[in-house]
């Protein structure tokens, strides 16, 4: 009887100690920090690149609409405004190309980011096509303005007065504005080609 009581007391003591150690282990177990994906920062940057490209794509649509409207931009002031807009787009595309190069040097193949780099490449191709379309439209505008200015200049010299509301000063201003626009479009096309190339290599590196 005494042996049974001793065994029971010992069992209870061991059980109590076991529960105590278990509670202590629970209390002292290290708290696991939430796992932060290493690619989260890159995804955020890629989304930022995409946002920039979408905005430039929209701006190019507006430029195409202006150039493709009946008669195109009228007057040196409107042509100059279009030129400023296209110059800004080219600068933004060059910034995106620089971002692509930075990401290219750090990206790892098979990282699961190709869905974003593929979207970047898709928009870059759209931008490149639209830049080419603008180049064609500006060339047509330049030819049209040149023909009209030559005709109006001759008429103005003969009559010694404004023809169709335009004098030589206005004709010269439009000529200079169109030449500036043509130069800005060349820079735009160069920027879009660079963007397309860097986006392509970024996508290839991410696959």
Short mmCIF file of C-alpha atoms in Angstrom, two decimals:
data_model
loop_
_atom_site.label_atom_id
_atom_site.label_comp_id
_atom_site.label_asym_id
_atom_site.label_seq_id
_atom_site.Cartn_x
_atom_site.Cartn_y
_atom_site.Cartn_z
CA UNK A 1 0.00 0.00 0.00
CA UNK A 2 2.82 2.35 0.88
CA UNK A 3 4.55 1.46 -2.42
CA UNK A 4 1.40 2.31 -4.37
CA UNK A 5 1.11 5.64 -2.64
CA UNK A 6 4.75 6.38 -3.30
CA UNK A 7 4.39 5.52 -7.01
CA UNK A 8 1.25 7.66 -7.30
CA UNK A 9 2.96 10.58 -5.62
CA UNK A 10 5.98 10.19 -7.87
CA UNK A 11 3.82 10.03 -11.00
CA UNK A 12 1.97 13.17 -10.01
CA UNK A 13 5.22 14.92 -9.30
CA UNK A 14 6.69 13.97 -12.68
CA UNK A 15 3.48 14.93 -14.46
CA UNK A 16 3.45 18.29 -12.73
CA UNK A 17 7.06 18.90 -13.62
CA UNK A 18 6.37 17.92 -17.24
CA UNK A 19 3.51 20.39 -17.52
CA UNK A 20 5.64 23.06 -15.90
CA UNK A 21 8.47 22.51 -18.38
CA UNK A 22 5.97 22.47 -21.27
CA UNK A 23 4.52 25.80 -20.15
CA UNK A 24 7.98 27.23 -19.78
CA UNK A 25 8.91 26.03 -23.27
CA UNK A 26 5.83 27.71 -24.69
CA UNK A 27 6.67 30.97 -22.97
CA UNK A 28 10.33 30.95 -23.97
CA UNK A 29 9.81 29.79 -27.58
CA UNK A 30 11.08 32.48 -29.97
CA UNK A 31 8.40 34.45 -31.77
CA UNK A 32 8.74 33.85 -35.49
CA UNK A 33 8.81 37.06 -37.50
CA UNK A 34 6.51 37.25 -40.54
CA UNK A 35 8.27 36.21 -43.70
CA UNK A 36 8.76 39.13 -46.05
CA UNK A 37 9.18 38.19 -49.67
CA UNK A 38 12.38 39.50 -51.12
CA UNK A 39 10.64 40.21 -54.41
CA UNK A 40 8.03 42.55 -52.91
CA UNK A 41 10.26 45.60 -53.39
CA UNK A 42 10.99 44.61 -56.99
CA UNK A 43 7.31 44.07 -57.73
CA UNK A 44 6.60 47.54 -56.41
CA UNK A 45 9.30 49.01 -58.66
CA UNK A 46 8.03 47.11 -61.70
CA UNK A 47 4.50 48.35 -61.05
CA UNK A 48 5.93 51.86 -60.90
CA UNK A 49 7.59 51.35 -64.28
CA UNK A 50 4.32 50.06 -65.73
CA UNK A 51 2.44 53.07 -64.40
CA UNK A 52 4.93 55.41 -66.08
CA UNK A 53 4.60 53.56 -69.39
CA UNK A 54 0.80 53.63 -69.27
CA UNK A 55 0.88 57.40 -68.77
CA UNK A 56 3.29 57.94 -71.67
CA UNK A 57 1.13 55.70 -73.85
CA UNK A 58 -1.87 57.92 -73.06
CA UNK A 59 0.11 61.08 -73.88
CA UNK A 60 1.14 59.59 -77.21
CA UNK A 61 -2.52 58.87 -77.99
CA UNK A 62 -3.31 62.54 -77.40
CA UNK A 63 -0.45 63.62 -79.69
CA UNK A 64 -1.63 61.26 -82.43
CA UNK A 65 -5.18 62.60 -82.12
CA UNK A 66 -3.90 66.17 -82.49
CA UNK A 67 -1.73 65.36 -85.50
CA UNK A 68 -4.36 63.18 -87.18
CA UNK A 69 -7.17 65.71 -86.81
CA UNK A 70 -8.30 67.70 -89.82
CA UNK A 71 -5.51 70.08 -90.75
CA UNK A 72 -3.34 69.04 -87.81
CA UNK A 73 -2.06 71.61 -85.30
CA UNK A 74 -2.63 75.13 -86.59
CA UNK A 75 -0.21 77.98 -85.92
CA UNK A 76 3.32 78.11 -84.57
CA UNK A 77 2.11 78.27 -80.96
CA UNK A 78 0.14 75.01 -81.16
CA UNK A 79 2.94 73.26 -83.02
CA UNK A 80 5.44 74.40 -80.39
CA UNK A 81 3.15 73.15 -77.60
CA UNK A 82 3.03 69.73 -79.26
CA UNK A 83 6.80 69.78 -79.60
CA UNK A 84 7.23 70.47 -75.87
CA UNK A 85 4.90 67.59 -75.04
CA UNK A 86 6.77 65.11 -77.24
CA UNK A 87 10.10 66.24 -75.78
CA UNK A 88 8.79 65.55 -72.27
CA UNK A 89 7.60 62.09 -73.32
CA UNK A 90 11.03 61.28 -74.78
CA UNK A 91 12.71 62.32 -71.53
CA UNK A 92 10.34 60.11 -69.53
CA UNK A 93 11.00 57.14 -71.81
CA UNK A 94 14.74 57.61 -71.30
CA UNK A 95 14.17 57.54 -67.53
CA UNK A 96 12.26 54.27 -67.83
CA UNK A 97 15.10 52.82 -69.93
CA UNK A 98 17.51 53.74 -67.15
CA UNK A 99 15.26 51.99 -64.62
CA UNK A 100 15.16 48.90 -66.86
CA UNK A 101 18.95 48.80 -66.95
CA UNK A 102 19.13 49.03 -63.16
CA UNK A 103 16.66 46.16 -62.73
CA UNK A 104 18.43 44.10 -65.41
CA UNK A 105 21.67 44.10 -63.42
CA UNK A 106 19.93 42.68 -60.34
CA UNK A 107 17.17 40.39 -61.61
CA UNK A 108 17.47 36.61 -61.35
CA UNK A 109 16.05 34.16 -63.92
CA UNK A 110 13.08 32.13 -62.75
CA UNK A 111 12.25 34.61 -60.01
CA UNK A 112 8.56 34.70 -60.92
CA UNK A 113 8.76 38.33 -62.02
CA UNK A 114 8.42 37.62 -65.72
CA UNK A 115 4.70 38.45 -65.59
CA UNK A 116 5.67 42.05 -64.81
CA UNK A 117 8.61 42.27 -67.22
CA UNK A 118 6.42 40.85 -69.97
CA UNK A 119 3.83 43.57 -69.33
CA UNK A 120 6.61 46.18 -69.42
CA UNK A 121 7.80 44.79 -72.76
CA UNK A 122 4.25 44.79 -74.14
CA UNK A 123 3.72 48.46 -73.30
CA UNK A 124 7.19 49.35 -74.58
CA UNK A 125 6.30 47.86 -77.94
CA UNK A 126 3.04 49.83 -78.00
CA UNK A 127 4.93 53.02 -77.23
CA UNK A 128 7.49 52.25 -79.93
CA UNK A 129 4.78 51.70 -82.55
CA UNK A 130 3.02 54.93 -81.63
CA UNK A 131 6.27 56.88 -81.77
CA UNK A 132 6.73 55.55 -85.31
CA UNK A 133 3.18 56.59 -86.17
CA UNK A 134 3.85 60.10 -84.86
CA UNK A 135 7.03 60.25 -86.94
CA UNK A 136 5.00 59.54 -90.09
CA UNK A 137 2.32 62.09 -89.18
CA UNK A 138 4.89 64.80 -88.44
CA UNK A 139 6.64 64.12 -91.76
CA UNK A 140 3.29 64.55 -93.52
CA UNK A 141 2.63 67.74 -91.57
CA UNK A 142 6.06 69.12 -92.46
CA UNK A 143 5.51 68.42 -96.17
CA UNK A 144 2.05 69.98 -96.05
CA UNK A 145 3.26 73.08 -94.21
CA UNK A 146 6.21 73.48 -96.55
CA UNK A 147 3.99 73.37 -99.61
CA UNK A 148 1.49 75.79 -98.10
CA UNK A 149 4.18 78.21 -96.89
CA UNK A 150 5.81 78.32 -100.32
CA UNK A 151 2.47 79.09 -101.94
CA UNK A 152 1.51 81.72 -99.37
CA UNK A 153 4.96 83.31 -99.44
CA UNK A 154 4.79 83.82 -103.18
CA UNK A 155 1.27 85.22 -102.94
CA UNK A 156 2.28 87.49 -100.07
CA UNK A 157 5.22 88.90 -102.00
CA UNK A 158 3.08 89.58 -105.05
CA UNK A 159 0.24 91.24 -103.20
CA UNK A 160 2.34 92.91 -100.53
CA UNK A 161 -0.20 91.93 -97.89
CA UNK A 162 -1.34 88.97 -95.82
CA UNK A 163 -2.82 86.04 -97.66
CA UNK A 164 -5.28 83.82 -95.79
CA UNK A 165 -4.43 85.68 -92.62
CA UNK A 166 -0.72 84.83 -92.74
CA UNK A 167 2.21 87.11 -93.37
CA UNK A 168 5.86 86.24 -93.88
CA UNK A 169 6.57 86.50 -90.16
CA UNK A 170 3.90 83.94 -89.35
CA UNK A 171 5.05 81.66 -92.13
CA UNK A 172 8.62 81.78 -90.84
CA UNK A 173 7.46 81.07 -87.28
CA UNK A 174 5.49 78.02 -88.42
CA UNK A 175 8.45 76.79 -90.47
CA UNK A 176 10.76 77.01 -87.47
CA UNK A 177 8.20 75.35 -85.19
CA UNK A 178 7.77 72.43 -87.60
CA UNK A 179 11.54 71.98 -87.86
CA UNK A 180 11.79 71.92 -84.08
CA UNK A 181 8.93 69.43 -83.92
CA UNK A 182 10.67 67.15 -86.43
CA UNK A 183 13.83 67.20 -84.33
CA UNK A 184 11.91 66.35 -81.16
CA UNK A 185 10.17 63.47 -82.91
CA UNK A 186 13.54 62.01 -83.91
CA UNK A 187 14.58 62.13 -80.26
CA UNK A 188 11.27 60.52 -79.30
CA UNK A 189 11.83 57.65 -81.73
CA UNK A 190 15.38 57.14 -80.46
CA UNK A 191 14.08 57.03 -76.86
CA UNK A 192 11.33 54.57 -77.77
CA UNK A 193 13.82 52.28 -79.56
CA UNK A 194 16.07 52.32 -76.50
CA UNK A 195 13.10 51.59 -74.24
CA UNK A 196 12.03 48.67 -76.41
CA UNK A 197 15.54 47.18 -76.33
CA UNK A 198 16.02 47.49 -72.56
CA UNK A 199 12.53 46.10 -71.89
CA UNK A 200 13.25 43.12 -74.13
CA UNK A 201 16.50 42.27 -72.35
CA UNK A 202 14.87 42.72 -68.95
CA UNK A 203 12.17 40.23 -69.90
CA UNK A 204 14.68 37.72 -71.25
CA UNK A 205 16.76 37.95 -68.07
CA UNK A 206 13.70 37.36 -65.87
CA UNK A 207 12.50 34.17 -67.58
#
